[in-house]
Coordinates of C-alpha atoms in Angstrom, one line a residue:
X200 CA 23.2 80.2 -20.1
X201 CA 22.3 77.8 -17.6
X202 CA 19.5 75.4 -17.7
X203 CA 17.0 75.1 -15.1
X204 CA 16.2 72.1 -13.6
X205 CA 12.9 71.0 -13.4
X206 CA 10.1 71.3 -10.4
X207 CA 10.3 68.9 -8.2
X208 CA 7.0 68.1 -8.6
X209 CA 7.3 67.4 -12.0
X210 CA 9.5 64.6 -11.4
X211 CA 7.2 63.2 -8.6
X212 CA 4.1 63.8 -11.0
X213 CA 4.2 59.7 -12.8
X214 CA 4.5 58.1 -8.9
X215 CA 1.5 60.9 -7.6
X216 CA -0.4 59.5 -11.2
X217 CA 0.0 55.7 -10.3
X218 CA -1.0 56.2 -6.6
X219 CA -3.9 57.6 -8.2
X220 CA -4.9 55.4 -10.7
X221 CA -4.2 52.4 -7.8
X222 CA -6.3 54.0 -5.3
X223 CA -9.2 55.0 -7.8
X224 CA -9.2 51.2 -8.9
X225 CA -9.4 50.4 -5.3
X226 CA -12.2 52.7 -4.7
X227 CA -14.2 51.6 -7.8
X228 CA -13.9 47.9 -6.9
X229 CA -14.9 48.0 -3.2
X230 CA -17.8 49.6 -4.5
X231 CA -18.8 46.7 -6.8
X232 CA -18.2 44.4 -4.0
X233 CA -21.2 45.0 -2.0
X234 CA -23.7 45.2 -4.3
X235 CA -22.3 41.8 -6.2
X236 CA -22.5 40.1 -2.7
X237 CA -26.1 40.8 -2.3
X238 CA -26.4 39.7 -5.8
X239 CA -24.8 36.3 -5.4
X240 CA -27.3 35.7 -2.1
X241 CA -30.3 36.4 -4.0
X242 CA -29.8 34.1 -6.4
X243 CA -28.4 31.2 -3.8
X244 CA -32.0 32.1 -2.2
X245 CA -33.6 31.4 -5.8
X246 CA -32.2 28.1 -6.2
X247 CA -32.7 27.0 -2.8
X248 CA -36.7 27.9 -3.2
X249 CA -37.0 26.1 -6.5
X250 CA -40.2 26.6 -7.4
X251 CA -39.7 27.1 -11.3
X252 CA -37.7 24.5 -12.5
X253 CA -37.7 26.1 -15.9
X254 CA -35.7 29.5 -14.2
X255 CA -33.2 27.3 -12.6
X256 CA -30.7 27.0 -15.4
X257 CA -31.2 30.7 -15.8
X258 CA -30.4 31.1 -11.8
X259 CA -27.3 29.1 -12.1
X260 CA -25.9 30.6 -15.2
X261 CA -26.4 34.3 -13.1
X262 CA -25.0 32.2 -10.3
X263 CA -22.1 31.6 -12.0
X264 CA -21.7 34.8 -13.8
X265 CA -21.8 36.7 -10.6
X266 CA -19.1 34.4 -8.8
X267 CA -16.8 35.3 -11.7
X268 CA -17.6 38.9 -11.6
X269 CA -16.9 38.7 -7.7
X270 CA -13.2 36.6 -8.2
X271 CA -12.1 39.3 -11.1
X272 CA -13.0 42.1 -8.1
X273 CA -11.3 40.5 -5.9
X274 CA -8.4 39.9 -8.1
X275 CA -8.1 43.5 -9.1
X276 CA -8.4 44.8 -5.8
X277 CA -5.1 42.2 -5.0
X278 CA -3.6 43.9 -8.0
X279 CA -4.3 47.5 -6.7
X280 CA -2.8 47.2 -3.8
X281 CA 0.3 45.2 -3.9
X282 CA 3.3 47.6 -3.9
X283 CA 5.7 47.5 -6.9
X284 CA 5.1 45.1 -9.5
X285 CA 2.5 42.5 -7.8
X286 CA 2.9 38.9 -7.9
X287 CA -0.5 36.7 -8.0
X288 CA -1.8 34.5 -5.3
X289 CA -3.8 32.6 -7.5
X290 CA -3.8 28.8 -6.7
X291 CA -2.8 26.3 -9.2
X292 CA -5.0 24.2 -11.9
X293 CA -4.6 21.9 -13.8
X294 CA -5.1 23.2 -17.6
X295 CA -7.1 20.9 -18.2
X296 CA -10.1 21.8 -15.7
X297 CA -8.6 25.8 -17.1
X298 CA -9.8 25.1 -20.7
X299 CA -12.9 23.0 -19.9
X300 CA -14.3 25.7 -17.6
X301 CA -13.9 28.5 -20.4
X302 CA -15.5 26.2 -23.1
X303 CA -18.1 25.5 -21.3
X304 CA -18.7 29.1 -20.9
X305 CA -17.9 30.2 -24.5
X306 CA -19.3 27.3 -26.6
X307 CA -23.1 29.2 -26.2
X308 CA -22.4 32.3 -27.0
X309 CA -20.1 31.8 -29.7
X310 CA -22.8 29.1 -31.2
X311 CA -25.3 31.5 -30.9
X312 CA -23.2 33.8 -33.3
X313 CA -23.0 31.1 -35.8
X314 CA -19.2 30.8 -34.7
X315 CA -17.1 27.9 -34.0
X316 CA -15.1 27.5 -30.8
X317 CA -12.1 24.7 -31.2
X318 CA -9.4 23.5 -28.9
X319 CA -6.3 22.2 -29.9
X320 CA -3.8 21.1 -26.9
X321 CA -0.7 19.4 -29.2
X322 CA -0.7 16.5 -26.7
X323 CA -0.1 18.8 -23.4
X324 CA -0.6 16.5 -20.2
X325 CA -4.1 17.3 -19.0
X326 CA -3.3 17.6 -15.3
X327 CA -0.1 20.2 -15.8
X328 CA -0.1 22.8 -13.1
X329 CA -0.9 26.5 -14.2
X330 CA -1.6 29.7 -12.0
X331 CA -5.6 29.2 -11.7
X332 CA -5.7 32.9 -13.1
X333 CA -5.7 32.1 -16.3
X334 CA -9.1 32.0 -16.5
X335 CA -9.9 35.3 -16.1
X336 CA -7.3 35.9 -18.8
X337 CA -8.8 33.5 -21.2
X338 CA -12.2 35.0 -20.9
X339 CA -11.3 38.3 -21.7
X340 CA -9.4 36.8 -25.0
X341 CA -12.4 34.7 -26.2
X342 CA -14.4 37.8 -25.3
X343 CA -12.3 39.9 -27.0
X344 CA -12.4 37.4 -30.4
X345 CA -16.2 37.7 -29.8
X346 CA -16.8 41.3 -30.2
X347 CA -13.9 42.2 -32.9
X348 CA -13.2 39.3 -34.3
X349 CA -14.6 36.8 -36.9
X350 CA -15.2 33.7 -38.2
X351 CA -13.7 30.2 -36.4
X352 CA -12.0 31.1 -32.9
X353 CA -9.1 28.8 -31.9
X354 CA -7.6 27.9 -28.8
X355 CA -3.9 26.4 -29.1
X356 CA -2.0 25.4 -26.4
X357 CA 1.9 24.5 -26.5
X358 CA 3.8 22.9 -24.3
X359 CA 7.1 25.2 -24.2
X360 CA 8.8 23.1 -21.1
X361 CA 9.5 26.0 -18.9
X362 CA 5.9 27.4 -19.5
X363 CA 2.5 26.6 -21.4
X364 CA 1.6 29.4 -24.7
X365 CA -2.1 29.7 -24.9
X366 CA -2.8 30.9 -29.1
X367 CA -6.4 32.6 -29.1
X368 CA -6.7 33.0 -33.0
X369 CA -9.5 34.3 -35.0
X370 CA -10.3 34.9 -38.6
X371 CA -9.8 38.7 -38.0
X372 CA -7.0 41.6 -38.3
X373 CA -6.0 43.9 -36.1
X374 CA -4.0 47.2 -37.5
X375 CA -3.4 50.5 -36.3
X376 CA -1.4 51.8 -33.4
X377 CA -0.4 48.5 -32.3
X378 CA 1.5 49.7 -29.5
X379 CA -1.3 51.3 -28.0
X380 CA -3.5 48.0 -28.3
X381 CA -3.2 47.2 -24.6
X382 CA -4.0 50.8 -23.3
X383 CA -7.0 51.0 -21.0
X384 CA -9.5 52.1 -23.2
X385 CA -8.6 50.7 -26.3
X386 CA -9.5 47.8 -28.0
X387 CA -8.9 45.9 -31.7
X388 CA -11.3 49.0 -33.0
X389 CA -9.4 51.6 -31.7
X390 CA -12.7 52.7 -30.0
X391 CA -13.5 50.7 -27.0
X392 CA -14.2 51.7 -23.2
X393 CA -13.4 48.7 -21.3
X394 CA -9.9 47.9 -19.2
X395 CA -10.1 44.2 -20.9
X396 CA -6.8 43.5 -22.7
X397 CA -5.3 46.5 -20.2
X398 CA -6.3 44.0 -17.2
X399 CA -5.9 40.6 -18.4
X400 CA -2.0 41.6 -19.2
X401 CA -1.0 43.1 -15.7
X402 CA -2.8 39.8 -14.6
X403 CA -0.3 37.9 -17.0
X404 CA 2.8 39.9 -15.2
X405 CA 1.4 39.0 -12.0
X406 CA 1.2 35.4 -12.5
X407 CA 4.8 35.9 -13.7
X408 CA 4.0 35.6 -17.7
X409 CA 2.8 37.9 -20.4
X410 CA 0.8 38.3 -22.7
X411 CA 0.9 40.3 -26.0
X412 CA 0.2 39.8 -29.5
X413 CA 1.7 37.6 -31.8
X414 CA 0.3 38.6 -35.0
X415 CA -2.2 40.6 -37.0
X416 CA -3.7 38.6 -39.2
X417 CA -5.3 36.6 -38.1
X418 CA -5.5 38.0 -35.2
X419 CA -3.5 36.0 -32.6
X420 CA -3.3 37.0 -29.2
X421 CA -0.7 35.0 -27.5
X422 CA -0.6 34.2 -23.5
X423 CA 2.3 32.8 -21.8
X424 CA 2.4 31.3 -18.2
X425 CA 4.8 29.3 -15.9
X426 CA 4.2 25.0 -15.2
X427 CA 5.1 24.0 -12.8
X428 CA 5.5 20.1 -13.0
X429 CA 7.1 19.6 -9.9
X430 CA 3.8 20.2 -8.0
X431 CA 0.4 18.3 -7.9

């Protein structure tokens, strides 16, 4: 007996699936960008009044927050629509100014949790090139640590010569499906809603590295990225 081949359709069904998922995450982020924008004026407008000096830190801390909201937008909205596996425009930093700028922003909270936030760089020159997108990806780690980890978070950096590995360690495990760990959706629990680990590992591909777990306990999430030392 002969077998029949499958539908044509069947065989288009995975390219109709990622056109769909592109152009819904399209859709949902030119949605966010209009509202953000008014946001971000608003609070430019507060500061600029400055009639409460005791709201101003509070205004620049939204400030702030908003901007990054509006770069991850914009970053996903480059990621949506690049054709084929998408390569980042992200300028470069030096890692230096990269893990200053998230410990500034994680020190707080993570104090405010009773946690500890430490930095070890393993003598890596300060001013080393590195896709300026690695911010984003470092937030969503420490955020990550935050909300299913425990205990001390540290940040380890090692200089690999071809490319800088970025160690975000907690005193926490992760177990179950492993392989499902970066699905949209999912998170260390197994019951998260968010696109977090999902997001910040396309972002890796795009800036031409990856990111993945390293192991489970502790929990060590390991991110990888190109230096390039031939370039200010």
């Amino acid at each position: 007996m002969s077998r029949r081949p499958y539908p044509q359709r069947d065989a288009a069904q995975p390219v109709e699936l990622l056109r769909h998922e592109r152009d819904f995450t399209a859709n949902a982020s030119h949605q966010l960008r209009t509202p953000l924008t008014g946001l971000q004026l608003t609070l430019e407008a507060g500061l600029e009044q400055g009639e409460n000096a005791r709201l101003r830190p509070v205004l620049e801390e939204a400030l702030a927050t908003t901007r990054r909201l509006h770069r991850t937008v914009e970053e996903v909205l480059r990621l949506s629509g690049s054709p084929g596996p998408p390569r980042s425009s992200a300028p470069l930093r030096p890692v230096g100014q990269v893990l200053r700028a998230t410990q500034q922003r994680w020190h707080g909270p993570f104090a405010d949790d009773g946690r500890r936030l430490e930095y070890l760089t393993h003598d890596v020159p300060d001013d080393l090139p590195v896709p300026g997108g690695a911010v984003t990806e470092m937030d969503v780690l420490l955020d990550n640590a935050r909300l299913h980890g425990r205990g001390m978070v540290r940040v380890t950096v090692r200089d690999l010569d071809d490319a800088l590995a970025f160690d975000v360690t907690d005193g926490g495990e992760v177990s179950g499906d492993m392989a499902r760990l970066f699905d949209r959706g999912r998170t260390g629990s197994g019951t998260g809603t968010g696109i977090g680990l999902a997001f910040a590992r396309d972002l890796a591909d795009s800036l031409g590295g990856r990111l993945s777990l390293t192991r489970g306990t502790p929990a060590t999430f390991t991110l990888l990225l190109p230096v390039h030392r031939d370039q200010p």
